[in-house]
């Protein structure tokens, strides 16, 4: 009897450990690149540079970098609570600042950059990166819509300062445009039709405080005002 109880206890412990390990592998832990330099990043196996942009991000007159790395291997990821885990090549956004002549990773986000298969009718979705006036822009162009996010350095973190979305409905020709201003805390929303009819303009208050770039999840998961997601 004692041996049977011991066996069941061991079986329970094994099951808990196995289940925990499996749950951690869904969307598996990605490498922590923070603290690495641009030189060491180029030596990391299993990852390749998808795109990058350079410019001064923190107003110190030095060249900084924003880089998107993509895994060379498929990994199992659960990209949202309701989503089934699927295989894809994870993408990681890295922000590197010039630290005494070496560009070093200080910020990392594993979720925000869309995977290649998340573009709807676009077979390989790739973002566009720009740095202008210390502002990092991350934008996507879909078949009938576009979205852009704007980030700026504040207190050793990059926070969202603005965003823009626009799109056109293929069937009706209805159009919408939204401009998010996190300085003022408002959304300027314009809707209408490509015919020029039924145009309307509204101002909506943003209910959320600006997020740091490391805190972003997937696109359009963050509800910044009632029924409005970024």
Coordinates of N, CA and C in Angstrom, one line a residue, residues 5-228:
X5 N 1.1 4.2 -2.8 CA 1.0 5.7 -2.5 C 2.2 6.4 -3.0
X6 N 3.4 5.9 -2.8 CA 4.6 6.5 -3.3 C 4.6 6.7 -4.8
X7 N 4.1 5.6 -5.5 CA 4.1 5.6 -6.9 C 3.1 6.7 -7.4
X8 N 2.0 6.8 -6.8 CA 1.0 7.9 -7.2 C 1.5 9.3 -6.9
X9 N 2.2 9.5 -5.8 CA 2.8 10.8 -5.5 C 3.8 11.1 -6.6
X10 N 4.7 10.2 -6.9 CA 5.7 10.4 -7.9 C 5.0 10.7 -9.3
X11 N 4.0 9.9 -9.6 CA 3.3 10.2 -10.9 C 2.7 11.5 -10.9
X12 N 2.1 12.0 -9.8 CA 1.5 13.3 -9.7 C 2.5 14.4 -9.9
X13 N 3.7 14.2 -9.3 CA 4.7 15.2 -9.4 C 5.2 15.3 -10.8
X14 N 5.4 14.1 -11.4 CA 5.9 14.1 -12.8 C 4.9 14.7 -13.8
X15 N 3.6 14.5 -13.5 CA 2.5 15.0 -14.4 C 2.5 16.6 -14.3
X16 N 2.7 17.1 -13.0 CA 2.7 18.5 -12.8 C 3.9 19.2 -13.5
X17 N 5.0 18.5 -13.4 CA 6.2 19.1 -14.0 C 6.1 19.0 -15.5
X18 N 5.6 17.9 -16.1 CA 5.4 17.8 -17.5 C 4.4 18.8 -18.0
X19 N 3.3 19.0 -17.3 CA 2.3 19.9 -17.8 C 2.8 21.3 -17.8
X20 N 3.6 21.7 -16.7 CA 4.2 23.0 -16.6 C 5.2 23.2 -17.8
X21 N 6.0 22.2 -18.0 CA 7.0 22.3 -19.1 C 6.3 22.5 -20.5
X22 N 5.2 21.7 -20.7 CA 4.5 21.9 -22.0 C 3.8 23.2 -22.1
X23 N 3.2 23.7 -21.0 CA 2.6 25.0 -21.1 C 3.6 26.1 -21.3
X24 N 4.8 26.0 -20.8 CA 5.9 27.0 -21.0 C 6.4 26.9 -22.4
X25 N 6.3 25.8 -23.1 CA 6.8 25.6 -24.4 C 5.8 26.2 -25.5
X26 N 4.5 26.3 -25.1 CA 3.6 26.9 -26.0 C 3.9 28.4 -26.1
X27 N 4.3 28.9 -27.2 CA 4.8 30.2 -27.4 C 6.2 30.4 -26.8
X28 N 6.9 29.3 -26.7 CA 8.1 29.1 -26.0 C 8.9 30.3 -25.7
X29 N 9.7 30.3 -24.6 CA 10.6 31.4 -24.2 C 11.6 31.7 -25.3
X30 N 11.6 33.0 -25.7 CA 12.5 33.4 -26.7 C 13.8 33.9 -26.0
X31 N 14.9 34.0 -26.7 CA 16.1 34.5 -26.1 C 16.0 35.9 -25.6
X32 N 16.7 36.2 -24.6 CA 16.8 37.6 -24.1 C 18.1 38.2 -24.7
X33 N 17.9 39.1 -25.6 CA 19.0 39.8 -26.3 C 19.5 41.0 -25.6
X34 N 18.8 41.5 -24.5 CA 19.2 42.7 -23.9 C 20.7 42.6 -23.4
X35 N 21.4 43.7 -23.6 CA 22.8 43.7 -23.2 C 23.8 43.3 -24.2
X36 N 23.3 42.7 -25.3 CA 24.1 42.3 -26.4 C 24.4 43.5 -27.3
X37 N 25.6 43.4 -27.9 CA 26.0 44.4 -28.9 C 25.6 44.0 -30.3
X38 N 25.6 44.9 -31.2 CA 25.3 44.6 -32.6 C 26.2 43.5 -33.1
X39 N 27.5 43.5 -32.7 CA 28.5 42.5 -33.1 C 28.1 41.1 -32.6
X40 N 27.7 41.0 -31.4 CA 27.3 39.7 -30.9 C 26.0 39.2 -31.4
X41 N 25.1 40.1 -31.7 CA 23.8 39.7 -32.3 C 24.0 39.0 -33.7
X42 N 25.0 39.5 -34.4 CA 25.3 38.9 -35.7 C 25.9 37.5 -35.7
X43 N 26.3 37.1 -34.5 CA 26.8 35.8 -34.3 C 25.8 34.8 -33.7
X44 N 24.7 35.3 -33.3 CA 23.7 34.4 -32.7 C 23.1 33.4 -33.7
X45 N 23.2 32.2 -33.5 CA 22.6 31.2 -34.4 C 21.1 31.0 -34.2
X46 N 20.5 30.7 -35.3 CA 19.0 30.5 -35.3 C 18.2 31.7 -35.5
X47 N 18.8 32.9 -35.6 CA 18.1 34.1 -35.9 C 18.8 34.9 -37.0
X48 N 18.0 35.7 -37.7 CA 18.6 36.5 -38.8 C 17.9 37.8 -38.8
X49 N 18.6 38.8 -39.3 CA 18.0 40.2 -39.4 C 17.0 40.3 -40.5
X50 N 15.8 40.6 -40.1 CA 14.8 40.8 -41.1 C 14.8 42.2 -41.7
X51 N 15.0 43.2 -40.9 CA 15.2 44.6 -41.3 C 15.7 45.4 -40.2
X52 N 16.2 46.6 -40.5 CA 16.7 47.5 -39.5 C 16.7 48.9 -40.0
X53 N 16.8 49.9 -39.1 CA 16.9 51.3 -39.4 C 17.8 52.0 -38.4
X54 N 18.5 53.0 -38.8 CA 19.4 53.7 -37.9 C 19.0 55.1 -37.8
X55 N 19.3 55.7 -36.7 CA 19.1 57.2 -36.5 C 19.2 57.5 -35.0
X56 N 19.2 58.7 -34.7 CA 19.3 59.2 -33.3 C 18.0 59.1 -32.5
X57 N 17.9 58.2 -31.6 CA 16.6 58.0 -30.9 C 16.6 58.7 -29.5
X58 N 17.7 59.0 -28.9 CA 17.7 59.6 -27.6 C 18.4 61.0 -27.5
X59 N 18.4 61.6 -28.7 CA 18.9 63.0 -28.8 C 20.3 63.2 -28.2
X60 N 21.2 62.3 -28.4 CA 22.6 62.4 -28.0 C 23.6 62.6 -29.2
X61 N 23.0 62.8 -30.4 CA 23.8 62.9 -31.6 C 24.6 61.7 -32.0
X62 N 24.1 60.5 -31.5 CA 24.8 59.3 -31.8 C 23.8 58.4 -32.6
X63 N 24.4 57.4 -33.3 CA 23.6 56.6 -34.2 C 23.1 55.4 -33.4
X64 N 21.8 55.3 -33.3 CA 21.1 54.2 -32.7 C 20.4 53.3 -33.7
X65 N 19.9 52.1 -33.3 CA 19.3 51.1 -34.2 C 18.0 50.6 -33.7
X66 N 17.1 50.3 -34.6 CA 15.9 49.5 -34.3 C 16.0 48.3 -35.3
X67 N 16.0 47.1 -34.8 CA 16.2 45.9 -35.6 C 15.0 44.9 -35.3
X68 N 14.6 44.3 -36.4 CA 13.7 43.1 -36.2 C 14.4 41.9 -36.6
X69 N 14.5 40.9 -35.6 CA 15.1 39.6 -35.9 C 14.0 38.6 -36.1
X70 N 14.3 37.7 -37.0 CA 13.3 36.6 -37.3 C 14.0 35.3 -37.1
X71 N 13.3 34.3 -36.4 CA 13.9 33.0 -36.2 C 14.0 32.3 -37.5
X72 N 15.1 31.5 -37.7 CA 15.2 30.7 -38.9 C 14.5 29.4 -38.8
X73 N 13.9 29.1 -37.7 CA 13.2 27.9 -37.5 C 11.8 28.2 -37.0
X74 N 10.8 27.3 -37.4 CA 9.5 27.4 -36.9 C 9.4 27.1 -35.4
X75 N 8.6 27.8 -34.7 CA 8.4 27.5 -33.3 C 6.9 27.5 -33.0
X76 N 6.4 26.7 -32.0 CA 5.0 26.7 -31.7 C 4.7 27.9 -30.8
X77 N 3.7 28.7 -31.3 CA 3.3 29.9 -30.5 C 1.8 30.0 -30.4
X78 N 1.4 30.4 -29.2 CA 0.0 30.8 -29.0 C -0.1 32.3 -28.9
X79 N -0.5 32.9 -30.0 CA -0.4 34.3 -30.2 C -1.5 35.1 -29.4
X80 N -2.5 34.4 -28.9 CA -3.5 35.1 -28.1 C -4.2 34.0 -27.3
X81 N -4.9 34.4 -26.2 CA -5.5 33.5 -25.3 C -6.5 32.5 -26.0
X82 N -7.3 33.1 -27.0 CA -8.3 32.3 -27.7 C -7.7 31.5 -28.9
X83 N -6.5 31.8 -29.3 CA -5.9 31.2 -30.5 C -5.4 29.9 -30.2
X84 N -5.5 29.0 -31.2 CA -4.8 27.7 -31.2 C -3.3 28.0 -31.4
X85 N -2.5 27.2 -30.7 CA -1.1 27.3 -30.9 C -0.7 26.8 -32.3
X86 N 0.1 27.6 -33.0 CA 0.5 27.3 -34.4 C 2.0 27.4 -34.5
X87 N 2.5 26.9 -35.6 CA 3.9 27.0 -35.9 C 4.2 28.3 -36.8
X88 N 5.1 29.1 -36.4 CA 5.5 30.2 -37.2 C 7.0 30.6 -36.8
X89 N 7.5 31.5 -37.5 CA 8.9 32.0 -37.2 C 8.7 33.3 -36.4
X90 N 9.0 33.2 -35.1 CA 8.9 34.4 -34.2 C 9.7 35.5 -34.7
X91 N 9.2 36.7 -34.4 CA 10.0 38.0 -34.7 C 10.2 38.8 -33.4
X92 N 11.3 39.4 -33.3 CA 11.7 40.1 -32.1 C 12.1 41.5 -32.5
X93 N 11.6 42.5 -31.8 CA 12.0 43.9 -32.0 C 13.0 44.3 -31.0
X94 N 14.1 44.8 -31.4 CA 15.2 45.2 -30.5 C 15.5 46.7 -30.8
X95 N 15.7 47.4 -29.7 CA 16.2 48.8 -29.7 C 17.6 48.9 -29.1
X96 N 18.5 49.4 -30.0 CA 19.9 49.5 -29.6 C 20.4 51.0 -29.5
X97 N 21.0 51.3 -28.4 CA 21.5 52.7 -28.2 C 23.0 52.6 -28.3
X98 N 23.6 53.7 -28.8 CA 25.1 53.8 -28.8 C 25.6 54.1 -27.4
X99 N 26.3 53.1 -26.8 CA 26.8 53.2 -25.5 C 28.3 53.2 -25.6
X100 N 28.9 54.4 -25.5 CA 30.3 54.6 -25.6 C 30.9 53.9 -26.8
X101 N 30.3 54.2 -28.0 CA 30.8 53.7 -29.2 C 30.3 52.3 -29.6
X102 N 29.6 51.6 -28.8 CA 29.0 50.3 -29.1 C 27.5 50.4 -29.0
X103 N 26.8 49.9 -30.1 CA 25.4 49.8 -30.1 C 24.9 48.6 -29.3
X104 N 24.2 48.8 -28.2 CA 23.8 47.8 -27.3 C 22.3 47.7 -27.2
X105 N 21.8 46.5 -27.1 CA 20.3 46.3 -26.9 C 19.9 46.7 -25.5
X106 N 18.9 47.7 -25.5 CA 18.4 48.1 -24.2 C 16.9 47.8 -24.0
X107 N 16.2 47.6 -25.1 CA 14.8 47.2 -25.1 C 14.5 46.1 -26.0
X108 N 13.6 45.2 -25.6 CA 13.2 44.1 -26.5 C 11.7 43.9 -26.4
X109 N 11.1 43.5 -27.5 CA 9.7 43.1 -27.5 C 9.5 41.8 -28.3
X110 N 8.9 40.8 -27.8 CA 8.8 39.5 -28.5 C 7.4 39.3 -29.1
X111 N 6.4 40.2 -28.9 CA 5.1 40.0 -29.3 C 4.6 40.9 -30.4
X112 N 5.0 42.2 -30.3 CA 4.4 43.3 -31.1 C 4.5 43.1 -32.6
X113 N 5.7 42.7 -33.1 CA 5.9 42.6 -34.5 C 5.1 41.4 -35.1
X114 N 4.3 41.7 -36.1 CA 3.5 40.6 -36.7 C 4.3 39.6 -37.3
X115 N 3.8 38.3 -37.3 CA 4.5 37.2 -38.0 C 4.1 37.3 -39.4
X116 N 4.9 36.5 -40.2 CA 4.7 36.6 -41.7 C 3.4 36.2 -42.2
X117 N 2.7 35.3 -41.4 CA 1.4 34.8 -41.9 C 0.2 35.6 -41.3
X118 N 0.4 36.7 -40.7 CA -0.6 37.5 -40.0 C -1.1 38.7 -40.9
X119 N -0.9 38.6 -42.1 CA -1.2 39.7 -43.0 C -2.5 39.5 -43.8
X120 N -3.3 38.6 -43.5 CA -4.5 38.3 -44.3 C -4.2 37.8 -45.6
X121 N -4.5 38.6 -46.7 CA -4.3 38.2 -48.0 C -2.8 38.4 -48.5
X122 N -2.1 39.1 -47.6 CA -0.6 39.3 -47.9 C 0.1 38.0 -47.4
X123 N 0.8 37.4 -48.3 CA 1.4 36.1 -47.9 C 2.6 36.2 -47.0
X124 N 3.4 37.3 -47.0 CA 4.5 37.5 -46.2 C 4.5 39.0 -45.7
X125 N 3.9 39.2 -44.5 CA 3.8 40.5 -44.0 C 5.1 41.0 -43.4
X126 N 5.6 42.1 -43.8 CA 6.8 42.7 -43.3 C 6.6 44.1 -42.9
X127 N 6.9 44.5 -41.7 CA 6.7 45.9 -41.3 C 7.7 46.9 -42.0
X128 N 7.5 48.1 -41.9 CA 8.4 49.2 -42.3 C 8.9 49.9 -41.1
X129 N 10.2 50.2 -41.0 CA 10.7 50.9 -39.9 C 11.3 52.3 -40.4
X130 N 11.0 53.3 -39.6 CA 11.6 54.6 -40.0 C 12.0 55.3 -38.7
X131 N 13.1 56.1 -38.7 CA 13.5 57.0 -37.6 C 13.6 58.4 -38.2
X132 N 12.8 59.3 -37.6 CA 12.8 60.7 -38.1 C 12.5 61.6 -36.9
X133 N 13.5 62.5 -36.7 CA 13.4 63.5 -35.6 C 13.3 62.8 -34.2
X134 N 14.0 61.7 -34.1 CA 13.9 61.0 -32.8 C 12.7 60.1 -32.6
X135 N 11.8 60.0 -33.6 CA 10.6 59.2 -33.5 C 10.8 58.0 -34.3
X136 N 10.5 56.8 -33.7 CA 10.5 55.5 -34.4 C 9.1 55.2 -34.9
X137 N 9.0 55.0 -36.2 CA 7.7 54.6 -36.8 C 7.8 53.2 -37.2
X138 N 6.8 52.4 -36.8 CA 6.6 51.0 -37.2 C 5.2 51.0 -37.9
X139 N 5.3 50.6 -39.2 CA 4.0 50.7 -40.0 C 3.8 49.4 -40.8
X140 N 2.6 49.1 -41.1 CA 2.2 48.0 -41.9 C 1.2 48.5 -43.0
X141 N 1.4 47.9 -44.2 CA 0.4 48.1 -45.3 C -0.2 46.8 -45.6
X142 N -1.6 46.8 -45.5 CA -2.4 45.6 -45.8 C -3.0 45.9 -47.2
X143 N -3.9 45.0 -47.6 CA -4.5 45.1 -48.9 C -5.4 46.4 -49.0
X144 N -6.2 46.6 -48.0 CA -7.1 47.8 -48.0 C -7.0 48.7 -46.8
X145 N -5.9 48.5 -46.0 CA -5.7 49.3 -44.8 C -4.3 49.5 -44.5
X146 N -4.0 50.5 -43.6 CA -2.6 50.8 -43.2 C -2.7 51.1 -41.7
X147 N -1.6 50.9 -41.0 CA -1.5 51.3 -39.6 C 0.0 51.7 -39.3
X148 N 0.1 52.7 -38.5 CA 1.4 53.2 -38.2 C 1.5 53.5 -36.7
X149 N 2.6 53.2 -36.0 CA 2.8 53.5 -34.6 C 4.0 54.3 -34.5
X150 N 4.0 55.3 -33.5 CA 5.1 56.2 -33.3 C 5.5 56.2 -31.9
X151 N 6.9 56.0 -31.7 CA 7.4 55.9 -30.4 C 8.5 56.9 -30.2
X152 N 8.7 57.4 -28.9 CA 9.7 58.4 -28.6 C 10.3 58.0 -27.2
X153 N 11.6 58.3 -27.0 CA 12.2 58.1 -25.8 C 11.8 59.0 -24.7
X154 N 11.4 58.4 -23.5 CA 11.2 59.2 -22.3 C 11.7 58.3 -21.1
X155 N 12.6 58.9 -20.3 CA 13.1 58.3 -19.1 C 13.6 56.9 -19.4
X156 N 14.5 56.7 -20.3 CA 15.1 55.4 -20.6 C 14.1 54.4 -21.2
X157 N 13.0 54.8 -21.6 CA 12.0 53.9 -22.2 C 11.4 54.5 -23.5
X158 N 11.0 53.7 -24.4 CA 10.3 54.3 -25.6 C 8.8 54.1 -25.4
X159 N 8.1 55.2 -25.4 CA 6.7 55.2 -25.2 C 6.0 55.6 -26.5
X160 N 4.7 55.1 -26.7 CA 4.0 55.5 -27.8 C 3.5 56.9 -27.7
X161 N 3.7 57.7 -28.7 CA 3.2 59.1 -28.7 C 2.1 59.3 -29.7
X162 N 2.0 58.4 -30.7 CA 0.9 58.6 -31.7 C 0.7 57.3 -32.5
X163 N -0.3 57.3 -33.3 CA -0.6 56.2 -34.2 C -1.6 56.7 -35.3
X164 N -1.6 56.0 -36.4 CA -2.6 56.3 -37.5 C -3.1 55.0 -38.0
X165 N -4.4 55.0 -38.3 CA -5.0 53.9 -39.0 C -5.9 54.4 -40.1
X166 N -6.0 53.7 -41.2 CA -6.9 54.1 -42.3 C -7.3 52.8 -43.1
X167 N -8.4 52.8 -43.6 CA -8.9 51.7 -44.4 C -10.1 52.0 -45.3
X168 N -10.3 51.2 -46.3 CA -11.5 51.3 -47.2 C -12.1 49.9 -47.3
X169 N -13.5 49.9 -47.2 CA -14.2 48.7 -47.4 C -14.4 48.4 -48.8
X170 N -14.1 47.2 -49.3 CA -14.1 46.9 -50.7 C -15.5 46.9 -51.2
X171 N -16.5 46.4 -50.5 CA -17.8 46.3 -51.0 C -18.6 47.7 -51.0
X172 N -18.5 48.4 -49.9 CA -19.3 49.6 -49.8 C -18.5 50.9 -50.2
X173 N -17.2 50.8 -50.2 CA -16.4 52.0 -50.4 C -16.3 52.9 -49.2
X174 N -16.9 52.5 -48.1 CA -16.8 53.3 -46.9 C -15.3 53.4 -46.4
X175 N -14.9 54.5 -45.9 CA -13.5 54.8 -45.5 C -13.5 55.2 -44.1
X176 N -12.4 55.0 -43.4 CA -12.2 55.5 -42.1 C -10.7 55.9 -41.9
X177 N -10.5 56.9 -41.0 CA -9.2 57.3 -40.7 C -9.2 57.7 -39.3
X178 N -8.2 57.3 -38.5 CA -8.1 57.7 -37.1 C -6.6 58.1 -36.8
X179 N -6.5 59.2 -36.1 CA -5.2 59.7 -35.7 C -5.2 59.8 -34.2
X180 N -4.2 59.1 -33.6 CA -4.1 59.0 -32.1 C -3.0 59.9 -31.6
X181 N -3.4 60.8 -30.7 CA -2.4 61.8 -30.1 C -2.3 61.5 -28.6
X182 N -1.2 60.8 -28.2 CA -1.1 60.5 -26.8 C -0.6 61.7 -26.0
X183 N -0.1 62.7 -26.6 CA 0.3 64.0 -25.9 C -1.0 64.6 -25.4
X184 N -2.0 64.8 -26.3 CA -3.2 65.4 -26.0 C -4.3 64.5 -25.4
X185 N -4.1 63.2 -25.6 CA -5.0 62.2 -25.1 C -6.3 62.1 -25.9
X186 N -6.2 62.3 -27.2 CA -7.4 62.3 -28.1 C -7.2 61.5 -29.3
X187 N -8.3 61.1 -29.9 CA -8.3 60.4 -31.2 C -9.2 61.2 -32.1
X188 N -8.6 61.7 -33.2 CA -9.4 62.3 -34.3 C -9.8 61.3 -35.3
X189 N -11.1 61.1 -35.4 CA -11.7 60.1 -36.2 C -12.5 60.7 -37.4
X190 N -12.2 60.2 -38.6 CA -12.9 60.7 -39.7 C -13.5 59.5 -40.5
X191 N -14.7 59.5 -40.9 CA -15.3 58.5 -41.7 C -16.1 59.0 -42.8
X192 N -16.3 58.2 -43.9 CA -17.0 58.7 -45.0 C -17.1 57.6 -46.1
X193 N -17.1 58.1 -47.3 CA -17.1 57.1 -48.5 C -16.2 57.7 -49.6
X194 N -15.7 56.8 -50.4 CA -14.8 57.3 -51.5 C -15.6 58.2 -52.5
X195 N -16.9 58.1 -52.4 CA -17.7 59.0 -53.2 C -17.8 60.4 -52.7
X196 N -17.3 60.6 -51.5 CA -17.3 62.0 -50.9 C -18.5 62.2 -50.0
X197 N -19.4 61.2 -49.9 CA -20.7 61.4 -49.2 C -20.5 60.9 -47.8
X198 N -21.4 61.4 -46.9 CA -21.6 60.9 -45.5 C -20.3 61.1 -44.7
X199 N -19.6 62.2 -44.9 CA -18.3 62.4 -44.2 C -18.7 62.9 -42.8
X200 N -17.9 62.5 -41.8 CA -18.1 62.9 -40.4 C -16.8 62.9 -39.7
X201 N -16.7 63.9 -38.7 CA -15.4 64.0 -37.9 C -15.8 64.0 -36.5
X202 N -15.1 63.2 -35.7 CA -15.4 63.1 -34.2 C -14.1 63.1 -33.5
X203 N -14.1 63.6 -32.2 CA -13.0 63.6 -31.3 C -13.3 62.7 -30.2
X204 N -12.4 61.7 -29.9 CA -12.7 60.7 -28.9 C -11.5 60.8 -27.8
X205 N -11.8 60.7 -26.6 CA -10.8 60.7 -25.5 C -10.2 59.4 -25.4
X206 N -8.8 59.4 -25.3 CA -8.1 58.2 -25.0 C -8.1 57.9 -23.5
X207 N -8.5 56.7 -23.2 CA -8.7 56.3 -21.7 C -7.5 55.7 -21.1
X208 N -6.5 55.3 -22.0 CA -5.3 54.6 -21.5 C -4.1 55.5 -21.5
X209 N -3.2 55.3 -20.5 CA -1.9 56.0 -20.5 C -1.0 55.4 -21.5
X210 N 0.0 56.2 -22.0 CA 0.9 55.6 -23.1 C 1.6 54.4 -22.5
X211 N 1.8 53.5 -23.4 CA 2.6 52.2 -23.1 C 4.0 52.4 -23.6
X212 N 4.9 51.7 -22.8 CA 6.3 51.5 -23.3 C 6.3 50.4 -24.4
X213 N 7.3 50.5 -25.3 CA 7.4 49.6 -26.4 C 7.5 48.2 -26.0
X214 N 8.2 48.0 -24.8 CA 8.4 46.6 -24.3 C 7.1 46.0 -23.8
X215 N 6.1 46.8 -23.5 CA 4.8 46.3 -22.9 C 3.8 46.0 -23.9
X216 N 4.0 46.3 -25.2 CA 3.0 46.0 -26.2 C 2.9 44.5 -26.5
X217 N 1.6 44.1 -26.6 CA 1.3 42.7 -27.1 C 1.1 42.8 -28.6
X218 N 0.3 41.9 -29.1 CA 0.0 41.9 -30.6 C -0.7 43.2 -31.0
X219 N -0.6 43.5 -32.2 CA -1.4 44.6 -32.8 C -2.9 44.4 -32.5
X220 N -3.5 45.5 -32.3 CA -5.0 45.6 -32.1 C -5.5 44.8 -30.9
X221 N -4.7 44.6 -29.9 CA -5.2 44.0 -28.7 C -5.4 45.0 -27.6
X222 N -4.9 46.2 -27.7 CA -4.9 47.2 -26.7 C -6.1 48.1 -26.9
X223 N -7.1 48.1 -26.0 CA -8.3 48.9 -26.2 C -8.0 50.3 -25.5
X224 N -7.7 51.3 -26.4 CA -7.4 52.6 -25.9 C -8.6 53.5 -25.6
X225 N -9.7 53.2 -26.2 CA -11.0 53.9 -26.0 C -12.1 52.8 -26.3
X226 N -13.3 53.1 -25.9 CA -14.3 52.1 -26.0 C -14.5 51.6 -27.4
X227 N -14.2 50.3 -27.7 CA -14.3 49.8 -29.0 C -13.3 50.1 -30.0
X228 N -12.2 50.8 -29.5 CA -11.1 51.2 -30.4 C -9.8 50.6 -29.9

